[in-house]
Short mmCIF file of C-alpha atoms in Angstrom, two decimals:
data_model
loop_
_atom_site.label_atom_id
_atom_site.label_comp_id
_atom_site.label_asym_id
_atom_site.label_seq_id
_atom_site.Cartn_x
_atom_site.Cartn_y
_atom_site.Cartn_z
CA UNK A 16 -100.00 -14.44 -41.13
CA UNK A 17 -103.40 -16.07 -41.44
CA UNK A 18 -104.48 -19.63 -42.27
CA UNK A 19 -104.47 -18.89 -46.01
CA UNK A 20 -100.88 -17.65 -45.84
CA UNK A 21 -99.93 -20.84 -43.99
CA UNK A 22 -101.63 -23.02 -46.61
CA UNK A 23 -99.91 -21.02 -49.37
CA UNK A 24 -96.52 -21.54 -47.71
CA UNK A 25 -97.17 -25.30 -47.48
CA UNK A 26 -98.05 -25.43 -51.18
CA UNK A 27 -94.97 -23.41 -52.16
CA UNK A 28 -92.65 -25.53 -50.02
CA UNK A 29 -93.87 -28.66 -51.76
CA UNK A 30 -93.62 -27.22 -55.28
CA UNK A 31 -92.52 -23.67 -56.08
CA UNK A 32 -93.09 -24.27 -59.79
CA UNK A 33 -96.85 -24.10 -59.32
CA UNK A 34 -98.23 -21.08 -61.11
CA UNK A 35 -100.22 -18.43 -59.30
CA UNK A 36 -103.23 -19.71 -61.25
CA UNK A 37 -102.73 -23.27 -59.93
CA UNK A 38 -102.25 -21.92 -56.41
CA UNK A 39 -105.34 -19.73 -56.69
CA UNK A 40 -107.47 -22.76 -57.57
CA UNK A 41 -106.19 -24.68 -54.52
CA UNK A 42 -106.70 -21.68 -52.20
CA UNK A 43 -109.98 -20.51 -53.72
CA UNK A 44 -108.54 -17.03 -54.28
CA UNK A 45 -107.97 -14.84 -57.31
CA UNK A 46 -104.62 -14.97 -59.09
CA UNK A 47 -103.99 -11.36 -58.05
CA UNK A 48 -104.69 -12.14 -54.39
CA UNK A 49 -102.24 -15.07 -54.44
CA UNK A 50 -99.61 -12.94 -56.17
CA UNK A 51 -100.01 -10.17 -53.57
CA UNK A 52 -99.79 -12.65 -50.69
CA UNK A 53 -96.57 -14.13 -52.10
CA UNK A 54 -95.05 -10.67 -52.54
CA UNK A 55 -96.01 -9.76 -48.95
CA UNK A 56 -94.41 -12.97 -47.61
CA UNK A 57 -91.25 -12.18 -49.60
CA UNK A 58 -91.13 -8.56 -48.34
CA UNK A 59 -91.54 -9.72 -44.75
CA UNK A 60 -88.68 -12.17 -45.19
CA UNK A 61 -90.84 -15.22 -44.46
CA UNK A 62 -90.02 -16.49 -47.93
CA UNK A 63 -86.25 -16.19 -47.93
CA UNK A 64 -85.36 -17.55 -51.39
CA UNK A 65 -86.29 -20.07 -54.05
CA UNK A 66 -83.96 -22.96 -54.83
CA UNK A 67 -83.72 -26.16 -56.85
CA UNK A 68 -83.02 -29.15 -54.60
CA UNK A 69 -80.62 -31.57 -56.26
CA UNK A 70 -80.45 -35.33 -55.90
CA UNK A 71 -76.97 -35.68 -54.38
CA UNK A 72 -76.58 -39.26 -55.62
CA UNK A 73 -77.13 -38.20 -59.24
CA UNK A 74 -74.43 -35.52 -58.98
CA UNK A 75 -71.86 -37.80 -57.27
CA UNK A 76 -72.21 -36.21 -53.82
CA UNK A 77 -73.92 -39.14 -52.10
CA UNK A 78 -71.28 -39.75 -49.40
CA UNK A 79 -72.51 -37.75 -46.40
CA UNK A 80 -70.24 -36.99 -43.47
CA UNK A 81 -70.99 -35.23 -40.20
CA UNK A 82 -67.70 -33.81 -38.99
CA UNK A 83 -67.42 -32.59 -35.41
CA UNK A 84 -64.80 -29.87 -34.93
CA UNK A 85 -63.13 -28.78 -31.72
CA UNK A 86 -61.14 -25.55 -31.85
CA UNK A 87 -57.95 -25.08 -29.86
CA UNK A 88 -59.38 -22.00 -28.19
CA UNK A 89 -62.79 -20.34 -27.91
CA UNK A 90 -61.85 -16.71 -28.36
CA UNK A 91 -63.96 -14.54 -30.64
CA UNK A 92 -61.04 -14.15 -33.04
CA UNK A 93 -60.61 -17.93 -33.40
CA UNK A 94 -64.35 -18.46 -33.93
CA UNK A 95 -64.61 -15.66 -36.46
CA UNK A 96 -61.56 -16.84 -38.40
CA UNK A 97 -62.77 -20.45 -38.50
CA UNK A 98 -66.27 -19.45 -39.61
CA UNK A 99 -64.99 -17.15 -42.36
CA UNK A 100 -62.81 -19.97 -43.71
CA UNK A 101 -65.30 -22.84 -43.43
CA UNK A 102 -68.03 -21.00 -45.37
CA UNK A 103 -65.66 -20.96 -48.36
CA UNK A 104 -65.52 -24.79 -48.54
CA UNK A 105 -67.99 -25.93 -51.20
CA UNK A 106 -68.07 -29.48 -49.84
CA UNK A 107 -69.56 -28.16 -46.59
CA UNK A 108 -73.32 -27.81 -47.01
CA UNK A 109 -74.12 -26.88 -43.43
CA UNK A 110 -72.11 -25.66 -40.46
CA UNK A 111 -73.53 -25.29 -36.97
CA UNK A 112 -71.89 -23.71 -33.93
CA UNK A 113 -72.99 -26.03 -31.12
CA UNK A 114 -72.69 -26.61 -27.40
CA UNK A 115 -71.22 -29.73 -25.85
CA UNK A 116 -68.00 -31.63 -26.48
CA UNK A 117 -67.43 -30.06 -29.90
CA UNK A 118 -67.64 -26.50 -31.16
CA UNK A 119 -69.00 -27.08 -34.67
CA UNK A 120 -70.78 -29.76 -36.65
CA UNK A 121 -70.33 -29.75 -40.41
CA UNK A 122 -72.45 -31.59 -42.96
CA UNK A 123 -70.17 -32.52 -45.84
CA UNK A 124 -71.22 -34.16 -49.11
CA UNK A 125 -68.61 -35.69 -51.41
CA UNK A 126 -68.37 -38.56 -53.91
CA UNK A 127 -66.80 -41.21 -51.68
CA UNK A 128 -64.36 -41.95 -48.86
CA UNK A 129 -61.37 -41.18 -51.08
CA UNK A 130 -62.74 -37.72 -51.91
CA UNK A 131 -63.48 -37.13 -48.22
CA UNK A 132 -59.90 -38.05 -47.31
CA UNK A 133 -58.61 -35.62 -49.93
CA UNK A 134 -60.93 -32.92 -48.57
CA UNK A 135 -59.71 -33.52 -45.01
CA UNK A 136 -56.02 -33.49 -45.93
CA UNK A 137 -55.99 -30.60 -48.40
CA UNK A 138 -58.75 -28.33 -47.13
CA UNK A 139 -60.31 -28.91 -43.72
CA UNK A 140 -57.20 -29.64 -41.67
CA UNK A 141 -55.44 -26.65 -43.21
CA UNK A 142 -57.92 -24.29 -41.51
CA UNK A 143 -56.46 -22.41 -38.59
CA UNK A 144 -57.33 -23.11 -34.97
CA UNK A 145 -58.71 -26.67 -35.39
CA UNK A 146 -57.76 -28.77 -32.37
CA UNK A 147 -59.46 -32.03 -33.35
CA UNK A 148 -62.04 -33.54 -35.69
CA UNK A 149 -64.37 -36.50 -35.38
CA UNK A 150 -66.12 -37.84 -38.49
CA UNK A 151 -69.37 -39.80 -38.59
CA UNK A 152 -70.59 -41.30 -41.86
CA UNK A 153 -74.22 -41.58 -42.91
CA UNK A 154 -75.37 -45.18 -43.25
CA UNK A 155 -78.91 -44.44 -44.36
CA UNK A 156 -81.27 -41.51 -44.55
CA UNK A 157 -84.40 -41.77 -42.41
CA UNK A 158 -85.79 -38.25 -42.97
CA UNK A 159 -84.67 -35.33 -45.08
CA UNK A 160 -87.05 -32.46 -45.61
CA UNK A 161 -86.94 -28.74 -46.22
CA UNK A 162 -90.62 -28.25 -45.34
CA UNK A 163 -91.54 -26.34 -42.18
CA UNK A 164 -95.01 -26.59 -40.66
CA UNK A 165 -96.22 -23.05 -40.08
#
């Protein structure tokens, strides 16, 4: 990956709707060269996928919760079962297996506290092997980006 690839990735991360012609003007390359570079980055798995990022407040998902989960046991079977169940929960946007006092941290986005309570009671706490949960609620967002510096 050379400096041009890195610049191309920066441009794409900021706006994937730019045409290859627009990108070629910014990179001082031909449209074909930009197209070929993008295809190479996709083949190599550097570009994983293209998505539309939604404004969570406009879709009534502005209540953000970080839920820390402790399992009752750390066996492979318990971890595998929990992970296969938690990925099915649409309210969970991110799930990280972590070290420390808790086993997992979930990022959950719902409409409000009432919807979070309903989620906890009817979905999350019904998952097997959960020993305890600890919820932290977002007060304000300081930084939220999807852009990597390459």
